[in-house]
């Protein structure tokens, strides 16, 4: 019988480690949606801390419990993406008896049926993110926990600044443009793919639907984008975007501005994170903006 | 002394193999430019064929000769990116005495100083590609060889179709738009990053400068893109692109159309490849077009 | 009513284009397996050629027919991954009446239940590839077509050469190693992740199951790899791999050597491609090998 | 003259934003090394905060100052990679008069000449990371600042646990293995690429050489890896790695254990971060470990 090498003292001397685990484990996770079960090809990162006294963490336990929990959803779908992460994080603490904290991250592609009109509906692809952390309580109670759920949606932004400058330049070339009847004519600008992420981090019970996160993002971009656009639809998306020009700063602020009405029941302790990236058509680099605050701060009357 | 395992017969029985080698070898390659030497962080793939009688290819020779040839350029820069590939391919045949064919691929990032005006000049980044193949002659002559050099440039396209449809839709909302003085007014459309590659494959002596390849691409996009754009410059790029709307099909054809005048001395046997990809702002997917033909075909009067 | 800009003559003059289409379209494709339907998150590239007379290809038709065909599988799963590609390629020729050739590529992640023993079974992830090409017949018959199906499996290789050299070096340090009873003792070597692809391209009717492709690859690596390995299993995989050391050359030849017995009914015209990449543990770069030949050539008695 | 759109109040109402800027700007940065100047193809992310009162950040200033500072190094190389970041961060605060905080991130590939012996020396590739943050002081003093420098090195780990279990299994198959003279015989295990990052974050003056960071990492892996290895060298690397087996936990702890002696002069406030990832040869997923602490904590006698 070989020694339990993991349980030996570390050769470098005692030194606790914050995170030890497995990364990039891919599994099909079945999640119950209101209308049907869907299967998300999910990538998991799963970690626990390690006490100063142990050489190694029993990593095969991570793979085993991931398999047990995730593979079981093929028969009984889990209630939500973040619920799966929480279940895994709690089980990590159960099986790694020496660990004080467990952390789970999950990313998956997510398809929703969308369309610029009912005749053009088709699948569009989004990304879902979830995390869960559990802490062992000193007092013997249930482990403390926090968790998050977020999504990324690719949409479109048109730049309000280039539009304004272009109008001024065009007005000197085409004086008729100054005619009052043309004041609302959409003017050329640069427009581009915009990737926006919105995530909610919970420290007390609360819930957000993935589809509502996608909707909150798409409403704040200059326009959502669609797989199927016939000729008139294309022009419609272009006009919508140019009537709704947005800096990355506007996208972040507009996502945030919509959240109090959209999610009135979320606890004030919920931490909201928004990050957006416009893949500028006029540059080879991207433009980005981000912010992070609590729902309570978001609801407070602004300065 | 251990056996030479590579020289053993293959355990699966005799079976020649087309390509065996090393991939993803990264090296700093110094190349002489008209004005100064530049160092390209280059990734090499280097392969030879393997006769049916040998179990393995002597791969350490690939790493060794790559090191000798590439590391030596730190002191004496090579004349061109593709010249480096050819030198490596020839040396592969010399050191792998059992090989009949050697193949080298190289990719590197390349910086050029550009600007929308002389006050706005700065580095822009491009990608260079080169390949070389050498064949051992049956008759004892020098090895036959072919080689290629290509580049990718990120620019911008504006869609001519959405522009036309948008004009029609806007004309019914803004009747004054039909005024003859506004016929040339640039109209909103979707615009986006466009990545275009142009490569030249030589089977007899010929030469193309990397900078000329970049120029041939940028001229065929709706507009090049720039790192530094002050407010008026941004609008200028937007106006240029909308006065020059392009489908991916137009980008490929316009690159091709410009080549005979731009490269009058290239041999007719030179194979030209163009590939373009527009990262559509109105879709989550890309639109692509490609074509491949000889300079002789390109120069022939079109049907 | 706006003009049909796509149907205009090209501004650069007449010039046919080999491929115009959409790339990176992501869709959930439902495929029937013997035991159940599975959903593959699939990325499609879809192209047709374009005659010299037309400015543009009607790309919204690509998105539309992709949506119709792929989205319909949510209700009625398609028979196979490559069958879906063929259906799409045929429909491309129907809707692009001016096109002579249509080409479809698809890639998807694929999960199979595997394990080193029945108690350790869990999902392992693989990659599936399929392509289909259709050509319009001059004579009015059904379009000609070819198609392919392939898979990539990540397994493990141990190097036979370093093992042999290490044995010689260890024998001089540990003379007892030369004892005849230790001749079969597995000796240390470098081992690493190996990614191998095997694809079958059909020009006449024939069929290969995805699971059989994965099995053909995994049998030719030093060992398959597994998500769940308890302590004894880990050592077992290590011993298996070191008793079965393989160069990348061996992996390709061993995959090929097994095919005639594994797929006796495939037409001789079937083109087989094998590519393998070992992510060398002793280098920062990879080692690769590849070959391509017909089933008829593979069945011929070797030289 | 068009309005300054960026200076308008935000349409969503006042709301400050933590970070607004440009990402993925690629530039050739020239850095002075003891013996010569080298050029690093560097990717920059550059951000400032935005007050609640402004609609937009003047992003063209970011591109402009990046160009001025980085392009100038072509003539006068900067003293260090992190020094370049600090200079950029300070200049961001100067030009964005409304910002209170500026943040710069930079990543670049870095080549060092290494070899298992002096005859085998060649370039090996590494990654450098640097960050800098500057804060505007309320009291009119110079801005406060922090900065970091880090590197990633790819080496090799061999697993100590599978080695122990394999020995036990082999001893029952080969009883002679238990002979005392064979107690130190290296036994087969799984080995693989290991990627380890080490970074130092400074809050008061201090300095670390990039080459010393690479050395600190490579010493803690089972073995460094090399581009050129002839047959005997390969076996030597394999033997070294198996005589020095490491869990990811060991790699992190061994990196940390070596730092007090290696960097005796670093301020105690320096924050050290180590992250390591082994791309397991026996699994399709990776194993990771990380820790973060101050030099003062690291120097304290461990519990």
PDB file of C-alpha atoms in Angstrom, chain D residues 76-248:
ATOM      1  CA  UNK D  76      15.182  56.280 -26.400  1.00  0.00           C
ATOM      2  CA  UNK D  77      14.376  52.900 -24.824  1.00  0.00           C
ATOM      3  CA  UNK D  78      12.541  52.968 -21.503  1.00  0.00           C
ATOM      4  CA  UNK D  79      14.337  51.725 -18.398  1.00  0.00           C
ATOM      5  CA  UNK D  80      11.867  48.886 -17.630  1.00  0.00           C
ATOM      6  CA  UNK D  81       8.510  47.451 -18.673  1.00  0.00           C
ATOM      7  CA  UNK D  82       6.792  48.613 -15.458  1.00  0.00           C
ATOM      8  CA  UNK D  83       8.430  52.050 -15.695  1.00  0.00           C
ATOM      9  CA  UNK D  84       6.683  52.489 -19.062  1.00  0.00           C
ATOM     10  CA  UNK D  85       3.335  51.676 -17.424  1.00  0.00           C
ATOM     11  CA  UNK D  86       3.921  54.154 -14.607  1.00  0.00           C
ATOM     12  CA  UNK D  87       4.854  56.926 -17.019  1.00  0.00           C
ATOM     13  CA  UNK D  88       1.674  56.277 -18.996  1.00  0.00           C
ATOM     14  CA  UNK D  89      -0.478  56.189 -15.853  1.00  0.00           C
ATOM     15  CA  UNK D  90       0.915  59.517 -14.613  1.00  0.00           C
ATOM     16  CA  UNK D  91       0.374  61.118 -18.003  1.00  0.00           C
ATOM     17  CA  UNK D  92      -3.231  59.845 -18.045  1.00  0.00           C
ATOM     18  CA  UNK D  93      -3.962  61.853 -14.883  1.00  0.00           C
ATOM     19  CA  UNK D  94      -2.322  64.918 -16.409  1.00  0.00           C
ATOM     20  CA  UNK D  95      -4.407  64.829 -19.568  1.00  0.00           C
ATOM     21  CA  UNK D  96      -7.704  63.631 -18.081  1.00  0.00           C
ATOM     22  CA  UNK D  97      -8.031  66.527 -15.657  1.00  0.00           C
ATOM     23  CA  UNK D  98     -11.393  65.218 -14.423  1.00  0.00           C
ATOM     24  CA  UNK D  99     -10.055  61.751 -13.506  1.00  0.00           C
ATOM     25  CA  UNK D 100      -9.041  60.690  -9.991  1.00  0.00           C
ATOM     26  CA  UNK D 101      -7.470  57.361 -10.874  1.00  0.00           C
ATOM     27  CA  UNK D 102      -5.631  55.942 -13.872  1.00  0.00           C
ATOM     28  CA  UNK D 103      -4.826  52.316 -14.559  1.00  0.00           C
ATOM     29  CA  UNK D 104      -2.477  50.735 -17.105  1.00  0.00           C
ATOM     30  CA  UNK D 105      -1.984  47.052 -17.932  1.00  0.00           C
ATOM     31  CA  UNK D 106       0.639  45.689 -20.326  1.00  0.00           C
ATOM     32  CA  UNK D 107       1.472  42.193 -21.596  1.00  0.00           C
ATOM     33  CA  UNK D 108       4.330  41.206 -23.879  1.00  0.00           C
ATOM     34  CA  UNK D 109       6.208  38.184 -25.108  1.00  0.00           C
ATOM     35  CA  UNK D 110       9.786  38.047 -23.864  1.00  0.00           C
ATOM     36  CA  UNK D 111      12.681  35.975 -25.194  1.00  0.00           C
ATOM     37  CA  UNK D 112      15.649  34.824 -23.116  1.00  0.00           C
ATOM     38  CA  UNK D 113      18.661  32.809 -24.212  1.00  0.00           C
ATOM     39  CA  UNK D 114      18.733  29.536 -22.291  1.00  0.00           C
ATOM     40  CA  UNK D 115      19.937  26.002 -22.763  1.00  0.00           C
ATOM     41  CA  UNK D 116      20.457  22.723 -20.954  1.00  0.00           C
ATOM     42  CA  UNK D 117      24.160  23.252 -21.719  1.00  0.00           C
ATOM     43  CA  UNK D 118      26.229  26.009 -23.293  1.00  0.00           C
ATOM     44  CA  UNK D 119      26.274  24.237 -26.676  1.00  0.00           C
ATOM     45  CA  UNK D 120      22.476  24.076 -26.751  1.00  0.00           C
ATOM     46  CA  UNK D 121      21.668  27.717 -26.011  1.00  0.00           C
ATOM     47  CA  UNK D 122      18.802  29.268 -27.931  1.00  0.00           C
ATOM     48  CA  UNK D 123      15.873  31.638 -27.412  1.00  0.00           C
ATOM     49  CA  UNK D 124      13.066  30.491 -25.091  1.00  0.00           C
ATOM     50  CA  UNK D 125       9.814  32.461 -24.905  1.00  0.00           C
ATOM     51  CA  UNK D 126       8.190  33.847 -21.759  1.00  0.00           C
ATOM     52  CA  UNK D 127       5.427  36.351 -20.995  1.00  0.00           C
ATOM     53  CA  UNK D 128       5.823  39.625 -19.124  1.00  0.00           C
ATOM     54  CA  UNK D 129       3.004  41.437 -17.289  1.00  0.00           C
ATOM     55  CA  UNK D 130       3.045  44.898 -15.779  1.00  0.00           C
ATOM     56  CA  UNK D 131       0.443  47.197 -14.253  1.00  0.00           C
ATOM     57  CA  UNK D 132       0.443  50.704 -12.846  1.00  0.00           C
ATOM     58  CA  UNK D 133      -2.169  52.692 -10.956  1.00  0.00           C
ATOM     59  CA  UNK D 134      -1.989  56.377 -10.101  1.00  0.00           C
ATOM     60  CA  UNK D 135      -4.326  58.363  -7.825  1.00  0.00           C
ATOM     61  CA  UNK D 136      -4.752  62.108  -7.759  1.00  0.00           C
ATOM     62  CA  UNK D 137      -3.986  63.452  -4.311  1.00  0.00           C
ATOM     63  CA  UNK D 138      -6.607  65.621  -2.648  1.00  0.00           C
ATOM     64  CA  UNK D 139      -3.893  67.774  -1.125  1.00  0.00           C
ATOM     65  CA  UNK D 140      -2.106  68.815  -4.292  1.00  0.00           C
ATOM     66  CA  UNK D 141       0.919  66.591  -3.800  1.00  0.00           C
ATOM     67  CA  UNK D 142       2.302  64.260  -6.437  1.00  0.00           C
ATOM     68  CA  UNK D 143      -0.088  61.482  -7.395  1.00  0.00           C
ATOM     69  CA  UNK D 144       0.065  58.314  -5.312  1.00  0.00           C
ATOM     70  CA  UNK D 145       0.995  55.233  -7.274  1.00  0.00           C
ATOM     71  CA  UNK D 146       1.421  51.478  -7.198  1.00  0.00           C
ATOM     72  CA  UNK D 147       2.801  49.191  -9.876  1.00  0.00           C
ATOM     73  CA  UNK D 148       3.580  45.572 -10.548  1.00  0.00           C
ATOM     74  CA  UNK D 149       5.839  43.421 -12.687  1.00  0.00           C
ATOM     75  CA  UNK D 150       5.406  39.712 -13.326  1.00  0.00           C
ATOM     76  CA  UNK D 151       6.322  36.893 -15.679  1.00  0.00           C
ATOM     77  CA  UNK D 152       5.018  33.522 -16.805  1.00  0.00           C
ATOM     78  CA  UNK D 153       7.307  30.624 -17.594  1.00  0.00           C
ATOM     79  CA  UNK D 154       6.332  27.304 -19.135  1.00  0.00           C
ATOM     80  CA  UNK D 155       8.174  24.385 -17.546  1.00  0.00           C
ATOM     81  CA  UNK D 156       7.419  20.813 -16.587  1.00  0.00           C
ATOM     82  CA  UNK D 157       5.983  18.985 -13.574  1.00  0.00           C
ATOM     83  CA  UNK D 158       6.086  15.277 -12.759  1.00  0.00           C
ATOM     84  CA  UNK D 159       3.474  14.005 -10.288  1.00  0.00           C
ATOM     85  CA  UNK D 160       4.822  12.720  -6.929  1.00  0.00           C
ATOM     86  CA  UNK D 161       1.644  10.799  -6.109  1.00  0.00           C
ATOM     87  CA  UNK D 162       1.298   8.697  -9.267  1.00  0.00           C
ATOM     88  CA  UNK D 163       5.010   7.953  -8.932  1.00  0.00           C
ATOM     89  CA  UNK D 164       4.518   6.555  -5.423  1.00  0.00           C
ATOM     90  CA  UNK D 165       1.507   4.472  -6.397  1.00  0.00           C
ATOM     91  CA  UNK D 166       3.240   3.235  -9.536  1.00  0.00           C
ATOM     92  CA  UNK D 167       6.230   2.143  -7.455  1.00  0.00           C
ATOM     93  CA  UNK D 168       3.987   0.093  -5.169  1.00  0.00           C
ATOM     94  CA  UNK D 169       2.276  -1.520  -8.157  1.00  0.00           C
ATOM     95  CA  UNK D 170       5.558  -2.177  -9.941  1.00  0.00           C
ATOM     96  CA  UNK D 171       7.148  -3.647  -6.816  1.00  0.00           C
ATOM     97  CA  UNK D 172       4.555  -6.395  -6.738  1.00  0.00           C
ATOM     98  CA  UNK D 173       5.148  -7.141 -10.433  1.00  0.00           C
ATOM     99  CA  UNK D 174       8.955  -6.741 -10.250  1.00  0.00           C
ATOM    100  CA  UNK D 175      10.001  -7.801  -6.722  1.00  0.00           C
ATOM    101  CA  UNK D 176      13.648  -6.979  -7.436  1.00  0.00           C
ATOM    102  CA  UNK D 177      12.595  -3.306  -7.459  1.00  0.00           C
ATOM    103  CA  UNK D 178      12.521  -3.488  -3.652  1.00  0.00           C
ATOM    104  CA  UNK D 179      16.271  -4.052  -3.607  1.00  0.00           C
ATOM    105  CA  UNK D 180      17.858  -1.275  -1.527  1.00  0.00           C
ATOM    106  CA  UNK D 181      20.115  -0.319  -4.438  1.00  0.00           C
ATOM    107  CA  UNK D 182      17.027   0.647  -6.439  1.00  0.00           C
ATOM    108  CA  UNK D 183      15.385   2.802  -3.780  1.00  0.00           C
ATOM    109  CA  UNK D 184      16.412   5.972  -5.624  1.00  0.00           C
ATOM    110  CA  UNK D 185      15.518   4.703  -9.093  1.00  0.00           C
ATOM    111  CA  UNK D 186      13.212   7.295 -10.733  1.00  0.00           C
ATOM    112  CA  UNK D 187       9.831   5.684 -11.311  1.00  0.00           C
ATOM    113  CA  UNK D 188       7.344   6.471 -14.079  1.00  0.00           C
ATOM    114  CA  UNK D 189       4.692   9.103 -13.412  1.00  0.00           C
ATOM    115  CA  UNK D 190       2.656  11.511 -15.448  1.00  0.00           C
ATOM    116  CA  UNK D 191       4.469  14.701 -16.438  1.00  0.00           C
ATOM    117  CA  UNK D 192       3.241  17.729 -18.377  1.00  0.00           C
ATOM    118  CA  UNK D 193       3.523  21.372 -19.287  1.00  0.00           C
ATOM    119  CA  UNK D 194       3.255  23.656 -16.300  1.00  0.00           C
ATOM    120  CA  UNK D 195       2.591  27.392 -16.660  1.00  0.00           C
ATOM    121  CA  UNK D 196       3.537  29.445 -13.627  1.00  0.00           C
ATOM    122  CA  UNK D 197       3.141  33.173 -13.039  1.00  0.00           C
ATOM    123  CA  UNK D 198       4.894  35.192 -10.382  1.00  0.00           C
ATOM    124  CA  UNK D 199       4.149  38.882  -9.872  1.00  0.00           C
ATOM    125  CA  UNK D 200       5.316  41.599  -7.488  1.00  0.00           C
ATOM    126  CA  UNK D 201       3.098  44.547  -6.671  1.00  0.00           C
ATOM    127  CA  UNK D 202       4.818  47.603  -5.212  1.00  0.00           C
ATOM    128  CA  UNK D 203       3.342  50.265  -2.968  1.00  0.00           C
ATOM    129  CA  UNK D 204       6.704  51.804  -2.160  1.00  0.00           C
ATOM    130  CA  UNK D 205       9.945  51.901  -4.145  1.00  0.00           C
ATOM    131  CA  UNK D 206      11.370  48.515  -5.040  1.00  0.00           C
ATOM    132  CA  UNK D 207      12.573  46.699  -8.068  1.00  0.00           C
ATOM    133  CA  UNK D 208      12.708  43.196  -9.496  1.00  0.00           C
ATOM    134  CA  UNK D 209      14.440  42.136 -12.711  1.00  0.00           C
ATOM    135  CA  UNK D 210      12.279  40.191 -15.191  1.00  0.00           C
ATOM    136  CA  UNK D 211      15.049  37.604 -15.615  1.00  0.00           C
ATOM    137  CA  UNK D 212      15.144  37.018 -11.868  1.00  0.00           C
ATOM    138  CA  UNK D 213      11.370  36.365 -11.886  1.00  0.00           C
ATOM    139  CA  UNK D 214      11.776  33.782 -14.646  1.00  0.00           C
ATOM    140  CA  UNK D 215      14.626  32.158 -12.706  1.00  0.00           C
ATOM    141  CA  UNK D 216      12.526  32.028  -9.506  1.00  0.00           C
ATOM    142  CA  UNK D 217       9.757  30.209 -11.378  1.00  0.00           C
ATOM    143  CA  UNK D 218      11.951  27.767 -13.291  1.00  0.00           C
ATOM    144  CA  UNK D 219      13.740  26.736 -10.122  1.00  0.00           C
ATOM    145  CA  UNK D 220      10.428  25.702  -8.555  1.00  0.00           C
ATOM    146  CA  UNK D 221       9.121  23.561 -11.416  1.00  0.00           C
ATOM    147  CA  UNK D 222      10.161  19.904 -11.733  1.00  0.00           C
ATOM    148  CA  UNK D 223      12.347  21.060 -14.644  1.00  0.00           C
ATOM    149  CA  UNK D 224      12.589  23.974 -17.026  1.00  0.00           C
ATOM    150  CA  UNK D 225      11.972  23.072 -20.682  1.00  0.00           C
ATOM    151  CA  UNK D 226      14.207  23.792 -23.655  1.00  0.00           C
ATOM    152  CA  UNK D 227      13.885  24.266 -27.421  1.00  0.00           C
ATOM    153  CA  UNK D 228      16.991  22.223 -28.286  1.00  0.00           C
ATOM    154  CA  UNK D 229      17.458  18.828 -26.691  1.00  0.00           C
ATOM    155  CA  UNK D 230      19.589  16.152 -28.302  1.00  0.00           C
ATOM    156  CA  UNK D 231      18.902  12.556 -27.328  1.00  0.00           C
ATOM    157  CA  UNK D 232      20.926  12.503 -24.102  1.00  0.00           C
ATOM    158  CA  UNK D 233      19.599  15.917 -23.077  1.00  0.00           C
ATOM    159  CA  UNK D 234      16.005  14.733 -23.400  1.00  0.00           C
ATOM    160  CA  UNK D 235      16.657  11.855 -21.050  1.00  0.00           C
ATOM    161  CA  UNK D 236      18.462  14.238 -18.683  1.00  0.00           C
ATOM    162  CA  UNK D 237      15.439  16.564 -18.503  1.00  0.00           C
ATOM    163  CA  UNK D 238      13.185  13.554 -17.933  1.00  0.00           C
ATOM    164  CA  UNK D 239      15.408  12.262 -15.123  1.00  0.00           C
ATOM    165  CA  UNK D 240      15.712  15.695 -13.518  1.00  0.00           C
ATOM    166  CA  UNK D 241      11.941  16.117 -13.531  1.00  0.00           C
ATOM    167  CA  UNK D 242      11.303  12.672 -12.031  1.00  0.00           C
ATOM    168  CA  UNK D 243      13.908  13.269  -9.323  1.00  0.00           C
ATOM    169  CA  UNK D 244      12.102  16.468  -8.499  1.00  0.00           C
ATOM    170  CA  UNK D 245       8.387  15.577  -8.654  1.00  0.00           C
ATOM    171  CA  UNK D 246       5.952  18.408  -7.840  1.00  0.00           C
ATOM    172  CA  UNK D 247       2.265  18.927  -7.252  1.00  0.00           C
ATOM    173  CA  UNK D 248       0.971  22.347  -8.308  1.00  0.00           C
TER     174      UNK D 248
END
